[in-house]
PDB file of C-alpha atoms and ligand atoms in Angstrom:
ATOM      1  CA  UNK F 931       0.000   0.000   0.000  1.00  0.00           C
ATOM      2  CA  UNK F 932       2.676   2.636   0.793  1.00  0.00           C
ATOM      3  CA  UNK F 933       4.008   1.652  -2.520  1.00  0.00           C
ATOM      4  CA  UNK F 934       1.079   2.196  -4.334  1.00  0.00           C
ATOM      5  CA  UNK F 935       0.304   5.578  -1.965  1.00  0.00           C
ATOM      6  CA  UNK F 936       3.650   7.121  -3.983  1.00  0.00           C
ATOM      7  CA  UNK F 937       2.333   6.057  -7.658  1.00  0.00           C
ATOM      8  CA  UNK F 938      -1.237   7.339  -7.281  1.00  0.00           C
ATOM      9  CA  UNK F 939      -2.839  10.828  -6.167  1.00  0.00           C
ATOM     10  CA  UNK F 940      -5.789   9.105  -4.742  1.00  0.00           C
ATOM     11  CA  UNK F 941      -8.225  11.881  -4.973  1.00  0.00           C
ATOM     12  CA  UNK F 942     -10.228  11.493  -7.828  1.00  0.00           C
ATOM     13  CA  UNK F 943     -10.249  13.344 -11.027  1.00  0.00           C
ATOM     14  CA  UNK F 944     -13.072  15.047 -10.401  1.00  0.00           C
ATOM     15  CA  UNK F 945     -11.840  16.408  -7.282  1.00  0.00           C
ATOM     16  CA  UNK F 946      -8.371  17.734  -8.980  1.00  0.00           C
ATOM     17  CA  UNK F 947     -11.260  19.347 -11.200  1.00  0.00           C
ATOM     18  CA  UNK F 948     -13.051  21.263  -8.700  1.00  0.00           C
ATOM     19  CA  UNK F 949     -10.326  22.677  -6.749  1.00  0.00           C
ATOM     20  CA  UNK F 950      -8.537  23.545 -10.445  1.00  0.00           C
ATOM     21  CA  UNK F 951     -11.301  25.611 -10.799  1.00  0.00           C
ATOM     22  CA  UNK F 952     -11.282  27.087  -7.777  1.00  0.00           C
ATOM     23  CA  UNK F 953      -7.748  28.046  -8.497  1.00  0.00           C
ATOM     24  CA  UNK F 954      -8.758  29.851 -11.439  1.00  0.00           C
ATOM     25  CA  UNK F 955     -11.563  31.608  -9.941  1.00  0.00           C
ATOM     26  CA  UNK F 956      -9.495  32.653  -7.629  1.00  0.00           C
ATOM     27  CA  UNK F 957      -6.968  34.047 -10.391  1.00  0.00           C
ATOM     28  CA  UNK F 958      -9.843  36.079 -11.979  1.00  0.00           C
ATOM     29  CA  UNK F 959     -10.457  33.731 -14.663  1.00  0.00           C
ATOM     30  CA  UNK F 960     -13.566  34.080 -16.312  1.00  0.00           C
ATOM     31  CA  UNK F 961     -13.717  30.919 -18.013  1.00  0.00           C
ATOM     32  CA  UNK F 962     -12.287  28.885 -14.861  1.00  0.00           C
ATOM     33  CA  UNK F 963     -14.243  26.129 -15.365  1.00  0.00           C
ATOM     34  CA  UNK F 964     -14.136  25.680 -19.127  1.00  0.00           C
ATOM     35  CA  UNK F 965     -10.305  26.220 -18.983  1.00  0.00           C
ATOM     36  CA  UNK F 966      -9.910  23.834 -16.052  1.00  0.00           C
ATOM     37  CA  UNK F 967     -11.674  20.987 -17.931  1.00  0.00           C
ATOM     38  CA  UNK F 968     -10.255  21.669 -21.254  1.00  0.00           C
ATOM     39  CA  UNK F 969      -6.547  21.178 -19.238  1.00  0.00           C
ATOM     40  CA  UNK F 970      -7.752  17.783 -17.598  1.00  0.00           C
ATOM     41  CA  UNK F 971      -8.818  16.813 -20.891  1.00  0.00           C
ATOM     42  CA  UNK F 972      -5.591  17.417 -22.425  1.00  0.00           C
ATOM     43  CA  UNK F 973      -3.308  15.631 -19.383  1.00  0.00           C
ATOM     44  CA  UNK F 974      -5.459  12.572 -19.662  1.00  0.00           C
ATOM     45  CA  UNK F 975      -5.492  12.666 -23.634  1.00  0.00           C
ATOM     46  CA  UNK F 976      -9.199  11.978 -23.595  1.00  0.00           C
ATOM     47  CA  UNK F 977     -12.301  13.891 -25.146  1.00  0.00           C
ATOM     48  CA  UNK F 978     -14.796  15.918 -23.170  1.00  0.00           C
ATOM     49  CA  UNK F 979     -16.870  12.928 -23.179  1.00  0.00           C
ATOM     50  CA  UNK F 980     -14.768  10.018 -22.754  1.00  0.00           C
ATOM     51  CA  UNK F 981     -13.664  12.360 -19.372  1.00  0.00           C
ATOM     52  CA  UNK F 982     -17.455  11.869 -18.002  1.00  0.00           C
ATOM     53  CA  UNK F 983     -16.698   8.377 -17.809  1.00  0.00           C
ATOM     54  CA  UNK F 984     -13.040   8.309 -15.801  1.00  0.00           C
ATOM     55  CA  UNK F 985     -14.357  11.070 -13.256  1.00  0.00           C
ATOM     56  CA  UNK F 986     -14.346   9.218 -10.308  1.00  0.00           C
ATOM     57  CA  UNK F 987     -11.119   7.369 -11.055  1.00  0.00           C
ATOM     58  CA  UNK F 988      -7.868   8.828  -9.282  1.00  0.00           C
ATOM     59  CA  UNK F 989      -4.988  10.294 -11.340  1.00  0.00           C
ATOM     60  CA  UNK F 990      -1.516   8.697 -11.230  1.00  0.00           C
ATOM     61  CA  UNK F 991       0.560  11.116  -9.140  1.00  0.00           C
ATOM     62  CA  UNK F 992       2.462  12.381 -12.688  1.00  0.00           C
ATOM     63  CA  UNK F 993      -0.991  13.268 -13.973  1.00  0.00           C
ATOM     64  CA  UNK F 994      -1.736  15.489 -10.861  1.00  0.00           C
ATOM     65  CA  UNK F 995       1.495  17.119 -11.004  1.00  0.00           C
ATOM     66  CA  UNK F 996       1.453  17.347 -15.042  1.00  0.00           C
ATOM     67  CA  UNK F 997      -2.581  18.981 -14.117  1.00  0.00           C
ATOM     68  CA  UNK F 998      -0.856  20.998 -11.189  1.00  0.00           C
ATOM     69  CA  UNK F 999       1.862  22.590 -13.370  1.00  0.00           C
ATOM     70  CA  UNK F1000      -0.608  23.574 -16.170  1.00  0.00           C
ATOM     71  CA  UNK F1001      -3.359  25.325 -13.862  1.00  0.00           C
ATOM     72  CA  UNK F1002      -0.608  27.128 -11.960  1.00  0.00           C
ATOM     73  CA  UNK F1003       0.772  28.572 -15.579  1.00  0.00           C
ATOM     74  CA  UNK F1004      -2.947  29.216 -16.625  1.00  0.00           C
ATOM     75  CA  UNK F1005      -3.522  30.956 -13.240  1.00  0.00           C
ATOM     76  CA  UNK F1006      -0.383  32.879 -14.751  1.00  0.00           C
ATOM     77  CA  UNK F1007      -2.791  34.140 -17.577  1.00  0.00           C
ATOM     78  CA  UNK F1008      -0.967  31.720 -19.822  1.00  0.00           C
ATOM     79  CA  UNK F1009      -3.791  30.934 -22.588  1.00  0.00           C
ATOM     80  CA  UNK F1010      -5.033  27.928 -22.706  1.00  0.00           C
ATOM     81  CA  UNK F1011      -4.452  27.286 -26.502  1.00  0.00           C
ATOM     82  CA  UNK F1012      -0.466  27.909 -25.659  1.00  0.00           C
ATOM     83  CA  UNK F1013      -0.336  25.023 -22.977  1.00  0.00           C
ATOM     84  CA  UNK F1014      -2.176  22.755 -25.043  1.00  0.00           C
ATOM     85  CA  UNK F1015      -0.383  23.354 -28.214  1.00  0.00           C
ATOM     86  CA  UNK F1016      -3.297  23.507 -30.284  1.00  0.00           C
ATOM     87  CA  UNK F1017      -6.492  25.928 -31.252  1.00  0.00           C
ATOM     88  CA  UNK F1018      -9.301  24.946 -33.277  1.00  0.00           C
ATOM     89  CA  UNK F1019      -9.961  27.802 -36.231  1.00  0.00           C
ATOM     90  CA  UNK F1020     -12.482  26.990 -38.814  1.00  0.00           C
ATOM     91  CA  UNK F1021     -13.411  23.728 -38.042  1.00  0.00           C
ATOM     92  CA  UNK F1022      -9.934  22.401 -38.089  1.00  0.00           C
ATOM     93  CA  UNK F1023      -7.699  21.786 -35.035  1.00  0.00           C
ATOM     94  CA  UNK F1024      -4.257  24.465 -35.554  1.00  0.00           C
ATOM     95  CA  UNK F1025      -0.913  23.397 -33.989  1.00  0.00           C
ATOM     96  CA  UNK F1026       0.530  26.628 -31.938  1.00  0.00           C
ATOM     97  CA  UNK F1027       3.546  28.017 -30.422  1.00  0.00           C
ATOM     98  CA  UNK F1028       4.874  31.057 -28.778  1.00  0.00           C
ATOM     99  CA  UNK F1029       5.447  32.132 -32.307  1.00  0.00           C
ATOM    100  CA  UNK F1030       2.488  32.065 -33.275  1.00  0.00           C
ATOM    101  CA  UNK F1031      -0.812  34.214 -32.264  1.00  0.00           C
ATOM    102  CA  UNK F1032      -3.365  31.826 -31.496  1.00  0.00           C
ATOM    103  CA  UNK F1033      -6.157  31.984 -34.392  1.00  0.00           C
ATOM    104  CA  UNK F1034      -9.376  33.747 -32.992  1.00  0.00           C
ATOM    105  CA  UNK F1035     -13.126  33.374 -34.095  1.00  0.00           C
ATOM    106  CA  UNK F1036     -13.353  37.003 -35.185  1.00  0.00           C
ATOM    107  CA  UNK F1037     -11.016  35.866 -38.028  1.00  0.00           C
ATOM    108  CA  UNK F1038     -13.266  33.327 -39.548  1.00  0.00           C
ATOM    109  CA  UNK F1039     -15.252  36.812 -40.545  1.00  0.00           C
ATOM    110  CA  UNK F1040     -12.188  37.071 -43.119  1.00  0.00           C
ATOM    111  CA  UNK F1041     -12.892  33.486 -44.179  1.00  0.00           C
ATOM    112  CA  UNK F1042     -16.620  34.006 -44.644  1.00  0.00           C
ATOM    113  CA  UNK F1043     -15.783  37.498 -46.579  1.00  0.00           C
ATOM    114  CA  UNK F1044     -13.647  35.859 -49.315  1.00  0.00           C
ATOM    115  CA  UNK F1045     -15.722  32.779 -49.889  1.00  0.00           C
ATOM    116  CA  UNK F1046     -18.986  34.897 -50.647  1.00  0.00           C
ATOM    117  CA  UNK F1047     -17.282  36.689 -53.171  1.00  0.00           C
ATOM    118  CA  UNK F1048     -15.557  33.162 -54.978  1.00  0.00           C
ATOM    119  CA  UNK F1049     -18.523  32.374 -57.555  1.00  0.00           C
ATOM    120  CA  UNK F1050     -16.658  29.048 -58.405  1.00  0.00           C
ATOM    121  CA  UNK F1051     -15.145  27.109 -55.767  1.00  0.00           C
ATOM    122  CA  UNK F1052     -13.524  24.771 -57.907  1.00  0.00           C
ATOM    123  CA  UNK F1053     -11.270  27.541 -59.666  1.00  0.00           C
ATOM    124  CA  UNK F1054      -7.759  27.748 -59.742  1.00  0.00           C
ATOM    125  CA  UNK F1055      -7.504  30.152 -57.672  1.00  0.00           C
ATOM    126  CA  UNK F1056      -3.767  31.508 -56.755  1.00  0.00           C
ATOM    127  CA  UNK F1057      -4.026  32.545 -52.768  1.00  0.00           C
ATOM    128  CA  UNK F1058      -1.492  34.581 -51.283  1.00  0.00           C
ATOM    129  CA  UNK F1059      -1.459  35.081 -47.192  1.00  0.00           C
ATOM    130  CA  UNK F1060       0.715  38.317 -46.045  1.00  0.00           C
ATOM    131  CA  UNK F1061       1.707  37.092 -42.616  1.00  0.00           C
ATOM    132  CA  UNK F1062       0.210  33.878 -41.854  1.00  0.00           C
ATOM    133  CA  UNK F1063       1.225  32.853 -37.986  1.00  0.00           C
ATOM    134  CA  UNK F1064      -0.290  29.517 -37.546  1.00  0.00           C
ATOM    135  CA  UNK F1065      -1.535  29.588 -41.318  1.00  0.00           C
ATOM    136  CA  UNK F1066      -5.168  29.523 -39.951  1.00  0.00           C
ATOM    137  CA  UNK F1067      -6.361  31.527 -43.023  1.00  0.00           C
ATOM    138  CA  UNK F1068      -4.505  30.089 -45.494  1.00  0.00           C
ATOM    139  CA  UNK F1069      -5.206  26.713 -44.809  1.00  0.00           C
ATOM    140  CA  UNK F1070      -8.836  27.442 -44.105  1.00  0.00           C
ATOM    141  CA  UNK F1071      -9.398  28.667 -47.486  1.00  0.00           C
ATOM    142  CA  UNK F1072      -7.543  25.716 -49.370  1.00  0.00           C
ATOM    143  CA  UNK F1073      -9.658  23.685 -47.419  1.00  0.00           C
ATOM    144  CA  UNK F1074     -12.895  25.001 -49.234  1.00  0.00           C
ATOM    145  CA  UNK F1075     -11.373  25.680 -52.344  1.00  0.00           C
ATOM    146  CA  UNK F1076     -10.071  22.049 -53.799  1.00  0.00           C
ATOM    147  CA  UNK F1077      -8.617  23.452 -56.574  1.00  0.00           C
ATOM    148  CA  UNK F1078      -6.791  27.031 -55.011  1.00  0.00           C
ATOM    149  CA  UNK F1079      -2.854  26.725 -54.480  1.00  0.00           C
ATOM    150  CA  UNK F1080      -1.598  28.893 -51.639  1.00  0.00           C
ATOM    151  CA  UNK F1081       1.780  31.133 -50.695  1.00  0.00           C
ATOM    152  CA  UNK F1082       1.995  32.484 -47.647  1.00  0.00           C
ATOM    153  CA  UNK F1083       4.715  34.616 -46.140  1.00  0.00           C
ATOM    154  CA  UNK F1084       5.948  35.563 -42.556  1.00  0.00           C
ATOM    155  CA  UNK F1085       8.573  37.070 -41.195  1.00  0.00           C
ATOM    156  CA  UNK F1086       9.198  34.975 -38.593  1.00  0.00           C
ATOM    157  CA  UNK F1087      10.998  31.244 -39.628  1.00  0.00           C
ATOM    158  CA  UNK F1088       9.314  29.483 -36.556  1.00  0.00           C
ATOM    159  CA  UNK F1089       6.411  30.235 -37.074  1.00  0.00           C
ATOM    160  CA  UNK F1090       6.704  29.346 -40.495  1.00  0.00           C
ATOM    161  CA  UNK F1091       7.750  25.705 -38.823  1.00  0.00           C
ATOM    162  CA  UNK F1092       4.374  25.868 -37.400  1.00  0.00           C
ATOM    163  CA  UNK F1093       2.495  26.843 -40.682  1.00  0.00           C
ATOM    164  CA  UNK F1094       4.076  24.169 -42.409  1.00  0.00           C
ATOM    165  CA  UNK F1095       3.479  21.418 -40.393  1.00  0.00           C
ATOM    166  CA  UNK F1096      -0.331  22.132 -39.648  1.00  0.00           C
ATOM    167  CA  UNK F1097      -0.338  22.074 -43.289  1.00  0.00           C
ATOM    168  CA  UNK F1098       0.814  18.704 -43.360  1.00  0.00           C
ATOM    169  CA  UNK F1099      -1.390  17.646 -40.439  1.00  0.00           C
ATOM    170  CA  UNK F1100      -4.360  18.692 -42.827  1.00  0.00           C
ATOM    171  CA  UNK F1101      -3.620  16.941 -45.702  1.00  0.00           C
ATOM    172  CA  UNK F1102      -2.855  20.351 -47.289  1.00  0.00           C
ATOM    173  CA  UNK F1103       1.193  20.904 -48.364  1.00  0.00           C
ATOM    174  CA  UNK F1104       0.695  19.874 -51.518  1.00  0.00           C
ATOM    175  CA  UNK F1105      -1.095  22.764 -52.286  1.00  0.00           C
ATOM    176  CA  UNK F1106       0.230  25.001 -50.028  1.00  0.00           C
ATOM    177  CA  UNK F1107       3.900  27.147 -49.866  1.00  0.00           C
ATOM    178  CA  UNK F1108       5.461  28.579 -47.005  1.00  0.00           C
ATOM    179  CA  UNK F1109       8.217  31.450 -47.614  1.00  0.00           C
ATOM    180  CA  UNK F1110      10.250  33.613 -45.480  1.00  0.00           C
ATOM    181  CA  UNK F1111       9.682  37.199 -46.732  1.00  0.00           C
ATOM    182  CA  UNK F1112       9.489  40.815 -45.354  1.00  0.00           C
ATOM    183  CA  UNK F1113       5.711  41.633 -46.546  1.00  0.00           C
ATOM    184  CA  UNK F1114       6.274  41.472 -50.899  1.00  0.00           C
ATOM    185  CA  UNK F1115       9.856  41.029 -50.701  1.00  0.00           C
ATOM    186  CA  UNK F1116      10.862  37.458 -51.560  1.00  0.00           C
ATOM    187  CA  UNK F1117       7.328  37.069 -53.262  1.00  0.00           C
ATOM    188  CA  UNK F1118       6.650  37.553 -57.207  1.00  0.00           C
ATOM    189  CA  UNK F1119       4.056  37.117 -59.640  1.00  0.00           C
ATOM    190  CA  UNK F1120       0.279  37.676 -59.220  1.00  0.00           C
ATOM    191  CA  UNK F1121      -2.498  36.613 -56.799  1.00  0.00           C
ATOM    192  CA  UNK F1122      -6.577  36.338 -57.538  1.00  0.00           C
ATOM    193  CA  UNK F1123      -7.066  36.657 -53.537  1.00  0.00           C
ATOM    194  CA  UNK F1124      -4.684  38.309 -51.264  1.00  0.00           C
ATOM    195  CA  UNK F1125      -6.085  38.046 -47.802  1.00  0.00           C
ATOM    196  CA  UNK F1126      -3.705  39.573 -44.254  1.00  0.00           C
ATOM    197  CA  UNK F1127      -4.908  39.953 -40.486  1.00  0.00           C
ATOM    198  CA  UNK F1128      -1.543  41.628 -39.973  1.00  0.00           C
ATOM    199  CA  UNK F1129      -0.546  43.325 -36.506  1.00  0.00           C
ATOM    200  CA  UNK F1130      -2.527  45.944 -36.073  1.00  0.00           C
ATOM    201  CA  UNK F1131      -2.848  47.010 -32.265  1.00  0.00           C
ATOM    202  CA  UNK F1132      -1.219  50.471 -31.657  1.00  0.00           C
ATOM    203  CA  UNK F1133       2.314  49.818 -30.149  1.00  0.00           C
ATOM    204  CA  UNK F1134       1.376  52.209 -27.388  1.00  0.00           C
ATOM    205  CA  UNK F1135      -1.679  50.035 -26.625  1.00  0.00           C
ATOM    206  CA  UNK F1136      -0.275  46.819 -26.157  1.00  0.00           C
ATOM    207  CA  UNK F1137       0.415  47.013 -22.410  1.00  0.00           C
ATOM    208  CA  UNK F1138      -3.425  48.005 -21.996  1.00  0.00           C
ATOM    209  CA  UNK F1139      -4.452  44.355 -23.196  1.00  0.00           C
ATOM    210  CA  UNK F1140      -5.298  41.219 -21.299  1.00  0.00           C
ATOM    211  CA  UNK F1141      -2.387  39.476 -20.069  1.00  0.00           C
ATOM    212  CA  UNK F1142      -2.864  36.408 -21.885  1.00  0.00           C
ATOM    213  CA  UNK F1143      -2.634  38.884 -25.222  1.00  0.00           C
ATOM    214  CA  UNK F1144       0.323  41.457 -23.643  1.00  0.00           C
ATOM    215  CA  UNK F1145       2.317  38.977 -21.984  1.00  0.00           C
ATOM    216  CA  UNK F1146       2.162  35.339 -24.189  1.00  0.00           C
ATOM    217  CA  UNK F1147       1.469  36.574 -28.021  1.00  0.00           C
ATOM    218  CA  UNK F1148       4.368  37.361 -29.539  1.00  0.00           C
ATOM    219  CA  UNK F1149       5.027  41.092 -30.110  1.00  0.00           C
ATOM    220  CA  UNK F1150       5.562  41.170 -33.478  1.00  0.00           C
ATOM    221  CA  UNK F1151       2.277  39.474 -34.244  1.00  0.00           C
ATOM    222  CA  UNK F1152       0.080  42.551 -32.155  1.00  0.00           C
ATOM    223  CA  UNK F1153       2.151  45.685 -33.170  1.00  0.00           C
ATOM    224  CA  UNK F1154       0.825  47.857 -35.777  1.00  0.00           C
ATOM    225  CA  UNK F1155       3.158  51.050 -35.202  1.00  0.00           C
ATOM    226  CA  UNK F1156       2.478  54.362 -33.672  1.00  0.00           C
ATOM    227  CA  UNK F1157      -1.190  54.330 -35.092  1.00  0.00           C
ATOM    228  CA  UNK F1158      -1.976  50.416 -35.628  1.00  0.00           C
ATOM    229  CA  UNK F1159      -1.854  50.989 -39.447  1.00  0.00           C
ATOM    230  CA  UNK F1160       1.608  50.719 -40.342  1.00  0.00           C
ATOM    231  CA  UNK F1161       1.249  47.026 -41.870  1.00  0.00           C
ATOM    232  CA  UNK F1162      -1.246  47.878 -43.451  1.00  0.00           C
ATOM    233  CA  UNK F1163       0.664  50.916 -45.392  1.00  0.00           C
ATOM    234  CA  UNK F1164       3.464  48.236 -45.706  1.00  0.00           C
ATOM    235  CA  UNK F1165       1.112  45.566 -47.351  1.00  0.00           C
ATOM    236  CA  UNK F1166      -0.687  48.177 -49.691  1.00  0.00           C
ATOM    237  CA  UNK F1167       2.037  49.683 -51.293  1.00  0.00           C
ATOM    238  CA  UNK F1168       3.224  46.849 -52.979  1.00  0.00           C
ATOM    239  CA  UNK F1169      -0.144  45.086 -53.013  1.00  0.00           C
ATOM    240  CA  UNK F1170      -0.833  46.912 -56.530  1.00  0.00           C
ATOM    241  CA  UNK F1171       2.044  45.178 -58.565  1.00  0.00           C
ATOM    242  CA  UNK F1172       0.340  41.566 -57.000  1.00  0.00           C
ATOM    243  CA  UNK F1173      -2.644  41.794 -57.279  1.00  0.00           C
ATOM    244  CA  UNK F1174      -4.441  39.935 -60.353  1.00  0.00           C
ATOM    245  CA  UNK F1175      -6.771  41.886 -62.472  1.00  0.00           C
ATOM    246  CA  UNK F1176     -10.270  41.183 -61.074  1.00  0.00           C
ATOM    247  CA  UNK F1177      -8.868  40.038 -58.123  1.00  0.00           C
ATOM    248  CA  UNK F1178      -9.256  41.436 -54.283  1.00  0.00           C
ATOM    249  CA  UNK F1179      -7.598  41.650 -50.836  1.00  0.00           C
ATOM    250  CA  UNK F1180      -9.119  40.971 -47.801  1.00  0.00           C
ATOM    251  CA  UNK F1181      -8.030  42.611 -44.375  1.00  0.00           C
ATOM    252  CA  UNK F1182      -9.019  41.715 -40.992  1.00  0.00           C
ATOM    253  CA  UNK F1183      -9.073  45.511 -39.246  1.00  0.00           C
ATOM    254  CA  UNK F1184      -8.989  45.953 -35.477  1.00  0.00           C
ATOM    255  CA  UNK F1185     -11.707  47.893 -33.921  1.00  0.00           C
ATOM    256  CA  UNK F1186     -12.252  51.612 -35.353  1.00  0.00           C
ATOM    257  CA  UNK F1187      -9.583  51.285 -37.946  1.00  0.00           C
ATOM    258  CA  UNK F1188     -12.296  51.432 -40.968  1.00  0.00           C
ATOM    259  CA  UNK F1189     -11.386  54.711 -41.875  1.00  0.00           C
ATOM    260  CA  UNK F1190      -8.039  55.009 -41.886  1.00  0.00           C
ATOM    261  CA  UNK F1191      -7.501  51.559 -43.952  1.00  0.00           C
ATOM    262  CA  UNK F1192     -10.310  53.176 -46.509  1.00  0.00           C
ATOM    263  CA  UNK F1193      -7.409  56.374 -46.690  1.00  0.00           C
ATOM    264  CA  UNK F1194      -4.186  53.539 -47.067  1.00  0.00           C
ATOM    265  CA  UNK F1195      -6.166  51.727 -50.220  1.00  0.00           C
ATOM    266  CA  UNK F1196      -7.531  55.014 -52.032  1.00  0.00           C
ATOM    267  CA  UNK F1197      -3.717  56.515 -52.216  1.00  0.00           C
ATOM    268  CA  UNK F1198      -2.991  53.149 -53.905  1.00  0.00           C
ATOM    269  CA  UNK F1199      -5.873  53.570 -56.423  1.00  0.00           C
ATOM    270  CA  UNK F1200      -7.797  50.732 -54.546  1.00  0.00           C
ATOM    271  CA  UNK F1201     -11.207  51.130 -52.756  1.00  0.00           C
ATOM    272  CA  UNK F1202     -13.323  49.535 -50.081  1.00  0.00           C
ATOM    273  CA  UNK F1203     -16.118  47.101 -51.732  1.00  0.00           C
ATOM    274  CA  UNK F1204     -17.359  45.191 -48.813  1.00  0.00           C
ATOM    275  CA  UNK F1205     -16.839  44.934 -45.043  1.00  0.00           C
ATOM    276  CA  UNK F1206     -17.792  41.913 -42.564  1.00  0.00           C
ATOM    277  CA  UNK F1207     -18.754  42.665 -38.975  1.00  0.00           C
ATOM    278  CA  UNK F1208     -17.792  40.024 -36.247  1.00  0.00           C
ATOM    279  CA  UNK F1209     -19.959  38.308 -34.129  1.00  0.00           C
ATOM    280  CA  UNK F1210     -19.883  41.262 -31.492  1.00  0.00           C
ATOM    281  CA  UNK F1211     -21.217  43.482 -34.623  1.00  0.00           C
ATOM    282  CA  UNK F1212     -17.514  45.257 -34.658  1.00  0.00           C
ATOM    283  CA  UNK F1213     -16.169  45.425 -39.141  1.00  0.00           C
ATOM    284  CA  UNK F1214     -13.484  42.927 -39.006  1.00  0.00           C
ATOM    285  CA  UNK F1215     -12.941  42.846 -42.606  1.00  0.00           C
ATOM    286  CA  UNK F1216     -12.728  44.773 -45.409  1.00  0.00           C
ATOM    287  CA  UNK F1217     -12.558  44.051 -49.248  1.00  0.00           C
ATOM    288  CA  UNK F1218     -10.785  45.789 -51.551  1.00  0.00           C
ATOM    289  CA  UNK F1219     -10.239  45.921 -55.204  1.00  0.00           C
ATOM    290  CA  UNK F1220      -8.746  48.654 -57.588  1.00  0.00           C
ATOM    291  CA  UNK F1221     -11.149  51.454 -58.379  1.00  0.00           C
ATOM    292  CA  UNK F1222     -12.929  51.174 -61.670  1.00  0.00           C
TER     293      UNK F1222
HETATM  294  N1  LIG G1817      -2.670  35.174 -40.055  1.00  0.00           N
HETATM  295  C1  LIG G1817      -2.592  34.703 -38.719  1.00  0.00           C
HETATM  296  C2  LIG G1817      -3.933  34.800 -38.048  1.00  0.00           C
HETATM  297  O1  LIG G1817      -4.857  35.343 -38.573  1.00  0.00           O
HETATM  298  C3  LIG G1817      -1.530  35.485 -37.929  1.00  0.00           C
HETATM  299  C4  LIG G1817      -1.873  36.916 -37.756  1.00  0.00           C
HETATM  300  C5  LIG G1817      -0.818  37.699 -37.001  1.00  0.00           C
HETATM  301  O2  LIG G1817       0.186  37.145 -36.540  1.00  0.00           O
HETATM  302  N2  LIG G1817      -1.048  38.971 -36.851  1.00  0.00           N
HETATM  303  O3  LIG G1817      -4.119  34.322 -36.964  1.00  0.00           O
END
């Protein structure tokens, strides 16, 4: 028995549960018990409902300490997505890192905004993604357009390791190319759909967010400059000599920056044709095209 007392934590799982969640509460988490299940789920490798059934079974002693560990770092505002490894995005389940910023729902408002304006899902497409992170968007789209090959570019190599191996997890490389490149620079030739959610936060502004944003995204995926735009002026100026004729770009915007992206395109001979609120009713995304 004492032998077996130093293998096994012999509360049961539910119990490591509870007070998990008390932990969080206690940290100010608002989604303490969500959060506290999703990390039991993930120590025990099982799914939400294959956990219903081991409840009332103890944990071995590494499994409380492994459960221990991550609740302290999520008590630590670490996100949840980081300590797992993974976020789902679109249906699909994205590897990340702390390279990478963890895909959000608001950005499936970019997805929705270029697939209502593809007539023909089944064309050709060439897709270009300026900045890709995890490669949520890219990889979304190829995923509902069989036919579509896509580049995408970043700026940062490990998260390019990221990119590149969810797009092998999804069945996706073959159709899908991962380059290192400042915006444009390493990138040539033209593109029917250019899409970018680029950093866009206001560098002064990034302090001001929730710690699991300020302190566990990298920087260099939040900051937009002095005014949040400065990606966006980056992207656009070299957006006209890529984009195909009849094609479009699709931005995700961060809250209030409507007008001053609608400024960026129209020096560039572009103009707004559509914008896509979020869920919360905030304009997420905006298309462009040249002007007429
Ligand atoms: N394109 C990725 C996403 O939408 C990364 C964006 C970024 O790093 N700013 O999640």
């Amino acid at each position: 028995m004492a032998l077996l007392a130093g293998k096994i934590d012999m509360n049961s799982a539910k119990e490591h549960l509870r007070s998990a969640v008390l932990t969080l509460q206690q940290a100010r988490i608002p989604s303490a018990s969500l959060d506290a299940r999703l990390l039991l789920e993930h120590v025990l490798g099982l799914s939400r409902e294959q956990l219903l059934f081991v409840l009332e079974n103890p944990l071995s002693a590494t499994q409380a300490e492994r459960y221990r560990l991550l609740i302290e770092q999520r008590a630590g505002r670490c996100p949840v997505a980081k300590l797992i490894g993974q976020r789902e995005f679109w249906g699909m389940n994205f590897g990340v890192s702390s390279a990478t910023l963890d895909p959000r729902p608001d950005s499936e408002t970019l997805i929705e905004s270029v697939l209502e304006r593809i007539t023909d899902r089944r064309a050709p497409l060439k897709l270009l993604d300026m900045g890709t992170g995890s490669g949520c968007l890219i990889l979304s789209l190829l995923s509902e357009l069989p036919n579509a090959q896509g580049t995408a570019v970043d700026i940062c190599p490990q998260a390019l390791e990221v990119a590149t191996r969810n797009a092998a997890t999804l069945g996706l490389a073959s159709r899908a190319q991962f380059v290192y490149s400042d915006w444009g620079a390493q990138i040539s030739g033209c593109f029917d759909v250019i899409v970018s959610n680029p950093p866009y936060i206001p560098t002064a502004d990034i302090a001001e967010l929730e710690p699991e944003v300020s302190k566990f995204e990298p920087k260099q995926a939040l900051d937009g400059g002095a005014d949040g735009l400065e990606c966006y002026r980056a992207i656009m100026a070299w957006l006209p000599l890529a984009l195909a004729p009849g094609g479009f770009a699709a931005f995700e915007i961060g809250m209030g920056q409507q007008r001053g992206l609608e400024e960026i395109v129209a020096q560039q001979g572009f103009a707004v044709v559509a914008s896509k609120a979020d869920l919360g009713g905030i304009t997420r995304c905006l298309v462009v095209q040249r002007k007429e």
